[in-house]
XYZ file of C-alpha atoms in Angstrom:
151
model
C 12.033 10.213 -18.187
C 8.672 11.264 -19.189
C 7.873 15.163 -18.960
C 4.830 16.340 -16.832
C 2.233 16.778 -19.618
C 3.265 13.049 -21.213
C 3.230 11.612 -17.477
C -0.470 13.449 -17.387
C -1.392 12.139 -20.841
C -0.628 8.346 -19.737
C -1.963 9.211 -16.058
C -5.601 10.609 -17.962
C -5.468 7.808 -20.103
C -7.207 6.197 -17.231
C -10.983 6.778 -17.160
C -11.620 5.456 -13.900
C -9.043 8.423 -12.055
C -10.042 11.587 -11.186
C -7.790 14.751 -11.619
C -7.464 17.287 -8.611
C -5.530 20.066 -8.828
C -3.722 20.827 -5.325
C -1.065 23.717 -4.620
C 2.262 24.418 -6.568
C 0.576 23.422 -9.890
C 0.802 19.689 -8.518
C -1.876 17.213 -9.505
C -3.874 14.333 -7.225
C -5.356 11.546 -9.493
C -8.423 9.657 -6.949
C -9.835 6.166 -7.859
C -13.219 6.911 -6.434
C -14.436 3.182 -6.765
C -11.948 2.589 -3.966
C -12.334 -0.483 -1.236
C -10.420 1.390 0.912
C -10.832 4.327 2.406
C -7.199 5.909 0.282
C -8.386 6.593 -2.850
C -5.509 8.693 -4.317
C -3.516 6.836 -6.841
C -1.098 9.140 -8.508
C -0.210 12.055 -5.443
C 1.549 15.160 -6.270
C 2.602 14.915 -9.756
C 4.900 18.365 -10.056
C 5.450 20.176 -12.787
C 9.032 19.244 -13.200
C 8.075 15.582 -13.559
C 8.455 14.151 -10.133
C 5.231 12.100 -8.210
C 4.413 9.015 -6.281
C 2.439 6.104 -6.843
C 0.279 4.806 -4.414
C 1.368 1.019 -4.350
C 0.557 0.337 -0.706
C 2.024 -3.136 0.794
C 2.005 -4.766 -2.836
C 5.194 -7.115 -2.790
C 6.357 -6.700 -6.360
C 7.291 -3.197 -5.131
C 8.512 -3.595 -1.803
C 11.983 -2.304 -3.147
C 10.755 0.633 -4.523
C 8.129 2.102 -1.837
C 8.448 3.989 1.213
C 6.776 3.623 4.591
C 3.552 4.904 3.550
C 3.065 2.540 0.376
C 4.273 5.050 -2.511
C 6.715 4.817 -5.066
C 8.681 8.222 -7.127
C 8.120 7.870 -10.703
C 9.996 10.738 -11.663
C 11.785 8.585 -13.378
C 9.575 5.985 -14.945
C 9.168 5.549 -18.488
C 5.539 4.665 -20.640
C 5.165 1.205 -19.730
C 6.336 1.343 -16.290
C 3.964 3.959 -15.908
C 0.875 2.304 -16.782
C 1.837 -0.759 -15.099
C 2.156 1.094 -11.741
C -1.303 2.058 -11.957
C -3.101 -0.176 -12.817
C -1.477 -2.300 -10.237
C -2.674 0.464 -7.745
C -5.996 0.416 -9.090
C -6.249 -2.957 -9.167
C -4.931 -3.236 -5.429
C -7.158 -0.744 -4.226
C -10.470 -2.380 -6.179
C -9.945 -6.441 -4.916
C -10.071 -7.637 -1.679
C -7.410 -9.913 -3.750
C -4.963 -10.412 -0.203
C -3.843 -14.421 0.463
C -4.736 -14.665 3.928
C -1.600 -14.757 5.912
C -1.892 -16.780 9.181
C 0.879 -17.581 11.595
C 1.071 -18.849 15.140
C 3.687 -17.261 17.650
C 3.929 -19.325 20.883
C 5.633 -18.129 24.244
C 7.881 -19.771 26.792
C 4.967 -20.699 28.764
C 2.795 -22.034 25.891
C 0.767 -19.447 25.004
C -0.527 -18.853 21.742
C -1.311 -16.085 19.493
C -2.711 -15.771 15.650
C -0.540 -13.324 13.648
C -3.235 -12.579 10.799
C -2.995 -10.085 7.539
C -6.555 -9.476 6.625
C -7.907 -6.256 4.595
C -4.159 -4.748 4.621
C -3.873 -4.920 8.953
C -1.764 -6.716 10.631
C -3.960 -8.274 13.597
C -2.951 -10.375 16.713
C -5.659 -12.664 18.355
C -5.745 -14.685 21.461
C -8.269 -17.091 20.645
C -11.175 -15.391 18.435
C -10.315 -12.012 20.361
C -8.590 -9.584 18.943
C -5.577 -8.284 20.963
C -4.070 -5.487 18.469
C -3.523 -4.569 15.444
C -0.724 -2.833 12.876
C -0.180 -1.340 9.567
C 2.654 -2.989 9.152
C 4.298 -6.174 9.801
C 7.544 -5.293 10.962
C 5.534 -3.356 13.547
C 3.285 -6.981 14.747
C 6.524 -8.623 14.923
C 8.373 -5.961 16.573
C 5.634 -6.347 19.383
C 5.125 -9.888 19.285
C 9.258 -10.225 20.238
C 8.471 -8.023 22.627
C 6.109 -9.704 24.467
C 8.383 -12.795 24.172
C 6.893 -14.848 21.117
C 8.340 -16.476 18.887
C 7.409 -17.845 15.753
C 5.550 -21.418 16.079
């Protein structure tokens, strides 16, 4: 496990992040060239070594995040480290998303366009759009409530 001023050294190491100190001595690191309107990439890096990544719905750490798209590092080493963000940076700087497009049909025909665009999860009937989510689980969730299924 890296200590606090070699996680800083990697995390500074990155031109394009900003430092900003916030309380208990903990550090934000913003990537102001963001798409999106999160720019934090590194979020509360503590003195005693622990922090999150901001990672958001990127697959290859689906295992490792939380709800809200960010994964510890307390324990990461160098490598892992810089990996991490530049993924994040890289994730927050492309609109770099496959489209994701699936029909749900109901019992009486009725069909609706399950759609991941710009990191939403939107529902259409037609070209209209009906809702949208931050999550997928959370389309689904309604979509099987509503009595879809997938087509």
């Amino acid at each position: 496990m890296l200590s606090f001023e070699q996680k800083k050294k990697v995390i500074e190491s990155f031109s394009e992040l900003s430092k900003k100190e916030i309380s208990l001595n903990r550090l934000n690191f913003h990537f102001n060239e963001s798409l999106y309107e999160k720019t934090i990439v590194v979020e509360k890096l503590h003195p005693n070594g622990n922090g999150f990544v901001f990672v958001g719905d990127l697959g290859k750490y689906e295992d490792e995040s939380n709800e809200k798209g960010l994964v510890n590092i307390r324990e990461y080493d160098e490598a892992k480290l810089r990996e991490i963000i530049e993924d994040a940076i890289f994730y927050l700087s492309s609109d770099h998303e496959q489209p994701i497009v699936e029909e749900w049909i109901s019992k009486n025909g009725t069909i609706l366009t399950l759609a991941h665009e710009k990191r939403n999860w939107n529902i259409y009937y037609h070209e209209n759009l009906e809702e949208s989510f931050g999550t997928k689980e959370a389309a689904i969730t309604y979509l099987h409530e509503e009595g879809f299924r997938k087509k």
